[in-house]
Tab-separated table of C-alpha atoms in Angstrom:
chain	number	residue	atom	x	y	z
A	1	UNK	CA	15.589	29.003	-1.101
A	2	UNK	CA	16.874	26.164	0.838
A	3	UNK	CA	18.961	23.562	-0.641
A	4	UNK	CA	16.677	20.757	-0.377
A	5	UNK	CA	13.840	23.050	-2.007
A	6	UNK	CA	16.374	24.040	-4.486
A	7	UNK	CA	17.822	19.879	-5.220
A	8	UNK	CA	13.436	18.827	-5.511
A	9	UNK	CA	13.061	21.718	-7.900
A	10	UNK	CA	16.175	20.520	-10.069
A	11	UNK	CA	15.138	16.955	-10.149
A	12	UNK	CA	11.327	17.411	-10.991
A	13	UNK	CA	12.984	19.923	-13.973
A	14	UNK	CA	15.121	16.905	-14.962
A	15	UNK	CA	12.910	14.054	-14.973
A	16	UNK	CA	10.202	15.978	-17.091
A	17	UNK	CA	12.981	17.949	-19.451
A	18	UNK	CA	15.870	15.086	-19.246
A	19	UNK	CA	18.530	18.382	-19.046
A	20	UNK	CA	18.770	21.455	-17.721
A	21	UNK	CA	21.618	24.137	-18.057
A	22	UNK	CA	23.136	26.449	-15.392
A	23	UNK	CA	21.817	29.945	-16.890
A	24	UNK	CA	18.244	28.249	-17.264
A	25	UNK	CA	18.230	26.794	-13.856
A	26	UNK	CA	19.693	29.906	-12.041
A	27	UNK	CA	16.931	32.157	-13.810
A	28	UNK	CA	13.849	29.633	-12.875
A	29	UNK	CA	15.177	29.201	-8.927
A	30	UNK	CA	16.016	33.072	-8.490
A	31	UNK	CA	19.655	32.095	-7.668
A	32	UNK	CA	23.363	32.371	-9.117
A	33	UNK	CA	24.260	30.543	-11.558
A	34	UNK	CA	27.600	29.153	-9.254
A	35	UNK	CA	24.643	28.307	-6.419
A	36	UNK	CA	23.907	25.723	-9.271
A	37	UNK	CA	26.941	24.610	-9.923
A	38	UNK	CA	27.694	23.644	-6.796
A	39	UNK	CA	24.328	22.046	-6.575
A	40	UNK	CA	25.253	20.423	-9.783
A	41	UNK	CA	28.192	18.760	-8.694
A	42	UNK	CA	27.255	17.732	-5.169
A	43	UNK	CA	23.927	15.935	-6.823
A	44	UNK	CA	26.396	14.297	-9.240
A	45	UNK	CA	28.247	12.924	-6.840
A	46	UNK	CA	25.518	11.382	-5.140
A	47	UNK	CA	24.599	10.272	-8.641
A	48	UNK	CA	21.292	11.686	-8.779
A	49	UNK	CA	22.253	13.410	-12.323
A	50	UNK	CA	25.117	13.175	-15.095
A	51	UNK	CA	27.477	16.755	-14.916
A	52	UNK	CA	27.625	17.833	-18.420
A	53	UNK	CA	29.710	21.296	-19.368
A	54	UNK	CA	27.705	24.097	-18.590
A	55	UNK	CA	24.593	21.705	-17.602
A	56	UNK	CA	23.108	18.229	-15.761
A	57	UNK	CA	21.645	15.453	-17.779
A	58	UNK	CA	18.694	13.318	-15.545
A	59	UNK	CA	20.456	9.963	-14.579
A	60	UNK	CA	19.973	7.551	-16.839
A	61	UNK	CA	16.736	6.428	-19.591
A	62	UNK	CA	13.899	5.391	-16.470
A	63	UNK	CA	14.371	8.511	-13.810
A	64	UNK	CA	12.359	8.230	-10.716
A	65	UNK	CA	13.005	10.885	-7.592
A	66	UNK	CA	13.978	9.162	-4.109
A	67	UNK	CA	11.222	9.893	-1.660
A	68	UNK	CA	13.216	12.326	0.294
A	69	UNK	CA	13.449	14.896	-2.632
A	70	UNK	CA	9.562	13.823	-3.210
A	71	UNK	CA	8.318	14.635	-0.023
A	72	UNK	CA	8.288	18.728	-0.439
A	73	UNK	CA	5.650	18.296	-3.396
A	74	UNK	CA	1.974	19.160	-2.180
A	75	UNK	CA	3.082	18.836	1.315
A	76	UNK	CA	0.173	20.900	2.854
A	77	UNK	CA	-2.536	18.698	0.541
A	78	UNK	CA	-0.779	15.367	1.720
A	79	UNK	CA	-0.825	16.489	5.522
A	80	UNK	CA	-4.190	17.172	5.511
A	81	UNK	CA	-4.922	14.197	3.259
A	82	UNK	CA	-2.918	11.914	5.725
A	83	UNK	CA	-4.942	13.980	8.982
A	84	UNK	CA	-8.083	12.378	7.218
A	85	UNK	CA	-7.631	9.136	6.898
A	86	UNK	CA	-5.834	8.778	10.095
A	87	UNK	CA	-9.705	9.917	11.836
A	88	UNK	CA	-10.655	7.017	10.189
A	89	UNK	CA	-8.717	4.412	11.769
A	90	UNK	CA	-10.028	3.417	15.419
A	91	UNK	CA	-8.048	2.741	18.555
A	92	UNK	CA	-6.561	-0.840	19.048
A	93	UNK	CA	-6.543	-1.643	14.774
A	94	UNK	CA	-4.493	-3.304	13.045
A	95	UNK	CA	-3.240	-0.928	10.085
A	96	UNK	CA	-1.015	-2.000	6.787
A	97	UNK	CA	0.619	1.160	5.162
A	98	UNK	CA	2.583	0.088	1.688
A	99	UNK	CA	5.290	3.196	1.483
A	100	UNK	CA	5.211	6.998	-0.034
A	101	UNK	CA	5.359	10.707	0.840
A	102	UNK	CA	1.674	10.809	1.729
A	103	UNK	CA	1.294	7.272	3.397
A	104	UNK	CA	4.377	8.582	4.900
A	105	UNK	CA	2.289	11.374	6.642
A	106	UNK	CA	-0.340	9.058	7.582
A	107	UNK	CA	2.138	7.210	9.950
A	108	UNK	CA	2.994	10.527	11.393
A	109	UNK	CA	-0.483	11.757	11.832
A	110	UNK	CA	-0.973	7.966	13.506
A	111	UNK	CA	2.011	8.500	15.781
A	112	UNK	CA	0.970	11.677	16.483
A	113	UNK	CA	-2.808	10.712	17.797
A	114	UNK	CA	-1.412	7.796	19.933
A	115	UNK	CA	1.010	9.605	21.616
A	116	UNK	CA	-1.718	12.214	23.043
A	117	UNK	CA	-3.615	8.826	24.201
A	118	UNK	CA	-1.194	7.305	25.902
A	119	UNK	CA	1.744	8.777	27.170
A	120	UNK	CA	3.308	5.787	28.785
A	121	UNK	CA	4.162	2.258	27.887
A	122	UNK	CA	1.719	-0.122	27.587
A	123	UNK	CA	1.513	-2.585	30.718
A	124	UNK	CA	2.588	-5.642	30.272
A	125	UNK	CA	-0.861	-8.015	28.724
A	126	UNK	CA	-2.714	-4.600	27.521
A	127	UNK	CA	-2.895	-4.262	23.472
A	128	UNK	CA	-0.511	-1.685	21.946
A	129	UNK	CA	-2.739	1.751	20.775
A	130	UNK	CA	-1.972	0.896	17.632
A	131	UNK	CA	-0.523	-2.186	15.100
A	132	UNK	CA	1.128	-1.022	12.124
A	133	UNK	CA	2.074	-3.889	9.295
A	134	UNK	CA	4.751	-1.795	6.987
A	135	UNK	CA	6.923	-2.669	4.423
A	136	UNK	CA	8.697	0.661	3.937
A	137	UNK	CA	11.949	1.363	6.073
A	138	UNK	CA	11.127	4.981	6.716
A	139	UNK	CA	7.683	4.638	8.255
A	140	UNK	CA	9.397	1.266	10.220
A	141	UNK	CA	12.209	3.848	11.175
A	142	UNK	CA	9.894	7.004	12.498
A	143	UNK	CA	7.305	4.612	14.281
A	144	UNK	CA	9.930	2.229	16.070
A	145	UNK	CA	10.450	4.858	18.443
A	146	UNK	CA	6.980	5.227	19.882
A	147	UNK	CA	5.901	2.673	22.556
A	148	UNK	CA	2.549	2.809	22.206
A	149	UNK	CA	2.612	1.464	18.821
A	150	UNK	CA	3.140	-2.055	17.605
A	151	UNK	CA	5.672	-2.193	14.624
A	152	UNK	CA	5.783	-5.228	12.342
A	153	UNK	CA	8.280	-4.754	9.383
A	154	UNK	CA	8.281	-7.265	6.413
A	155	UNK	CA	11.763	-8.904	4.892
A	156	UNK	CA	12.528	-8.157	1.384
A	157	UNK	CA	14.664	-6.161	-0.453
A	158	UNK	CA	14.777	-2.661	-0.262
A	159	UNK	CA	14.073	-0.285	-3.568
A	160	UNK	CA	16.122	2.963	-2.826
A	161	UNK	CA	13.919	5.491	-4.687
A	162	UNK	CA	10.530	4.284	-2.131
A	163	UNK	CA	12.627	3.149	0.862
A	164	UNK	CA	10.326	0.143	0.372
A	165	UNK	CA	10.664	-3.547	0.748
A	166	UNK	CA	9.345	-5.415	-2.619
A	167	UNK	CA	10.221	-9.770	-3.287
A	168	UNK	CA	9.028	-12.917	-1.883
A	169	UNK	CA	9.873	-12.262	1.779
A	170	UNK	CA	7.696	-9.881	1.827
A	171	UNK	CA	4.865	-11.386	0.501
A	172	UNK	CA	5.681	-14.032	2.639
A	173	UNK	CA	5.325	-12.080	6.002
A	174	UNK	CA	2.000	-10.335	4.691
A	175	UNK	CA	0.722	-14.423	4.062
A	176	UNK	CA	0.699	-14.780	8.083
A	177	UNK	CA	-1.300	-11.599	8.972
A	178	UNK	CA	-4.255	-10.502	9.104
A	179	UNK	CA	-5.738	-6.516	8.750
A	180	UNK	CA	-8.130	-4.901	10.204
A	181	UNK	CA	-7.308	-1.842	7.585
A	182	UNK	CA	-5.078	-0.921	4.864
A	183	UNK	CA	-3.974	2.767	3.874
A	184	UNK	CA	-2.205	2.921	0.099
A	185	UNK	CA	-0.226	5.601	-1.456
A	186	UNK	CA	-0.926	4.993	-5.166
A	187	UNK	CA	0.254	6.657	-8.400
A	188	UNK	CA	-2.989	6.796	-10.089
A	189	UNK	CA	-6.158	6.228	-9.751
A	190	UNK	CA	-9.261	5.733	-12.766
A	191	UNK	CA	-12.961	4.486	-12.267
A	192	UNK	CA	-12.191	2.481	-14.928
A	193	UNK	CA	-8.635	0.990	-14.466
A	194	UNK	CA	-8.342	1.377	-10.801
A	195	UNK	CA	-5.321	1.841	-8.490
A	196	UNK	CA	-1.827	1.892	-9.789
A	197	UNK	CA	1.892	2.439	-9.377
A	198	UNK	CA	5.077	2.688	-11.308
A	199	UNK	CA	6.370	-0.670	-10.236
A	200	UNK	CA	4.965	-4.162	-10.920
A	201	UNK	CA	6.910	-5.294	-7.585
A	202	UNK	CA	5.279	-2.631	-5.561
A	203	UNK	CA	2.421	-2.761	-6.970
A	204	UNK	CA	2.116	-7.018	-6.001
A	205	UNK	CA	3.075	-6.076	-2.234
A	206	UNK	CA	0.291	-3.213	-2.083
A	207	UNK	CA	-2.142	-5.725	-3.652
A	208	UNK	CA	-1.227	-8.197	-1.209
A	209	UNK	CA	-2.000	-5.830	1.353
A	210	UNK	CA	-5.570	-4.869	0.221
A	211	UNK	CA	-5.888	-8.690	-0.126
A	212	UNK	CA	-5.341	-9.146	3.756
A	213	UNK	CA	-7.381	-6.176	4.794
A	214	UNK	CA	-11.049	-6.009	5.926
A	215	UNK	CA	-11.275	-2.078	4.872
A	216	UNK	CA	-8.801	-0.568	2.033
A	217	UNK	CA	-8.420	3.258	2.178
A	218	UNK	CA	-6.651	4.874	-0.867
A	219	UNK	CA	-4.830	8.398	-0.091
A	220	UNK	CA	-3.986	10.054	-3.249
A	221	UNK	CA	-3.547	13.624	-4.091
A	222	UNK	CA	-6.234	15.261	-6.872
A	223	UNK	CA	-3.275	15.039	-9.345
A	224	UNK	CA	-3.325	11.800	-9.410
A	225	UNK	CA	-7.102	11.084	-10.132
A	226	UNK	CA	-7.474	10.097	-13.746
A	227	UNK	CA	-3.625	9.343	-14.305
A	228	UNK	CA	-2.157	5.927	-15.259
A	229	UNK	CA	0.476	3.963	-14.456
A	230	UNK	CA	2.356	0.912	-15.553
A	231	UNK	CA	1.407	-1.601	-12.797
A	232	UNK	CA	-1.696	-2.104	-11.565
A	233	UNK	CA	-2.920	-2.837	-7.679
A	234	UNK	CA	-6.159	-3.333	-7.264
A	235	UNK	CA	-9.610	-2.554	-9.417
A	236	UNK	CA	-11.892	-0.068	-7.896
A	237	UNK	CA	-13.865	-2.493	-6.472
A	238	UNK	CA	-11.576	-3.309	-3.714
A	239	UNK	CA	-11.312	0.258	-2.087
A	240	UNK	CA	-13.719	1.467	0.340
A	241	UNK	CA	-12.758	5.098	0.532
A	242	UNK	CA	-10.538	7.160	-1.100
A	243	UNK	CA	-9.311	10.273	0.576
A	244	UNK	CA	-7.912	13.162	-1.536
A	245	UNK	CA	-7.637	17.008	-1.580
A	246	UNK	CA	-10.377	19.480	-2.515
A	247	UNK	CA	-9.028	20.226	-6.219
A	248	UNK	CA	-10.421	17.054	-7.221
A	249	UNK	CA	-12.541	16.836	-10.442
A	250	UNK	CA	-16.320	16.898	-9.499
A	251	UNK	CA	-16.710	14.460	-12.724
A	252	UNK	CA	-14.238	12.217	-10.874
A	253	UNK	CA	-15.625	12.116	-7.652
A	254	UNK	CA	-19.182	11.338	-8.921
A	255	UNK	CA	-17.995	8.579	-10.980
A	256	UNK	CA	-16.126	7.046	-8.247
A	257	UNK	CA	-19.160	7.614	-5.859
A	258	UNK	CA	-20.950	5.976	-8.676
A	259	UNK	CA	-18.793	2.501	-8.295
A	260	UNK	CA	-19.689	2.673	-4.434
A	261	UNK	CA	-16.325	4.530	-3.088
A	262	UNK	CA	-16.741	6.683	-0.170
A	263	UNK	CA	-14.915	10.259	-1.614
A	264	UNK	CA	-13.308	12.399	0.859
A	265	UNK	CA	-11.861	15.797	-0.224
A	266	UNK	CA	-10.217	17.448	2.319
């Protein structure tokens, strides 16, 4: 197993179990129990856990993995998920994307599509394929790269778990534009409490950006249909279609159909 898979696995262990000894760990990863160790320490010292003797303890009482040891969880669902709802965005749009491991994928699939359209730079005067409107550094940092697509990056202050930019500087960039869509990464989503995330300051920016947007499009994985979360974004009302993998509840997708949501399930 490679080391990243093997650092994800550890940290999901840790954040639901708060500990986790060597023996344990070697026996559930199918590796030697000094292959942990060493992956003990070396995550310790990027303080991702506290080294105990003869075990890891998660890092401290509110534990939260960084998107880069997300991004290996229901990678297949979230790439076809993010293939989805990029067919849904036309040529010459303007597109928000609030950050995430599947929004995350959305950019890519984006990037992907207007680099088959246009090969070359845009001539001077002619629009850009695409406008993307992003507050998280990643998706800024992939995209920037590709000249046929507009970039606009808020201010703000960076949270190091999301890689996104949360505060009043970035709500005051997303004040002076306007969308012509919006794709969220959310947390949870209920009929009845509608879309949320972990984080209050996230959660304000994402609303902001469904504010400024003509069409909001929701791309959540089925296990996070009928979850909760802390802060909430928007109310159900506000999203147009929601795009999510085939495992999805049929109860859940006719009661969202039911409150006028287009349902994909890819």
């Amino acid at each position: 197993m490679p080391k990243h898979d093997r650092w994800s696995s550890l940290l999901e262990v840790l954040a639901a179990e708060g500990r986790l000894d060597v023996e344990d760990a070697a026996g559930r990863l199918g590796v030697s129990a000094a292959t942990i160790r060493r992956d003990f320490d070396e995550l310790s010292e990027r303080r991702m856990l506290l080294r105990t003797r003869g075990g890891a303890l998660a890092h401290g009482v509110s534990y939260e993995l960084p998107l880069r040891y997300r991004s290996s969880r229901n990678a297949r669902q979230k790439q076809q998920i993010a293939a989805a709802a990029a067919d849904l965005i036309g040529d010459g749009e303007v597109v928000g994307l609030n950050g995430g491991t599947t929004t995350t994928e959305v950019a890519r699939a984006l990037a992907v599509r207007a680099g088959s359209d246009l090969q070359a730079v845009p001539a001077s005067g002619e629009p850009p394929v695409l406008t993307v409107v992003t507050n998280a550094l990643n998706i800024a940092g992939e995209l920037a790269v590709r000249p046929q697509i507009k970039i606009v990056t808020t201010g703000g202050v960076a949270r190091p778990q999301t890689y996104e930019l949360v505060g009043p500087l970035t709500r005051g960039v997303l004040d002076e534009v306007v969308l012509d869509v919006v794709v969220l990464g959310a947390d949870a989503v209920d009929p009845g409490l509608g879309v949320m995330t972990r984080h209050e300051d996230e959660a304000s920016v994402s609303r902001q950006f469904a504010e400024r947007a003509r069409r909001v499009i929701v791309v959540a994985d089925s296990t996070k249909m009928g979850a909760r979360a802390f802060a909430r974004i928007c109310g159900i009302a506000r999203i147009d279609v929601l795009v999510t993998d085939s495992a999805v509840e049929p109860a859940m997708v006719a009661g969202l159909t039911e409150a006028g949501i287009k349902v994909l399930a890819v």
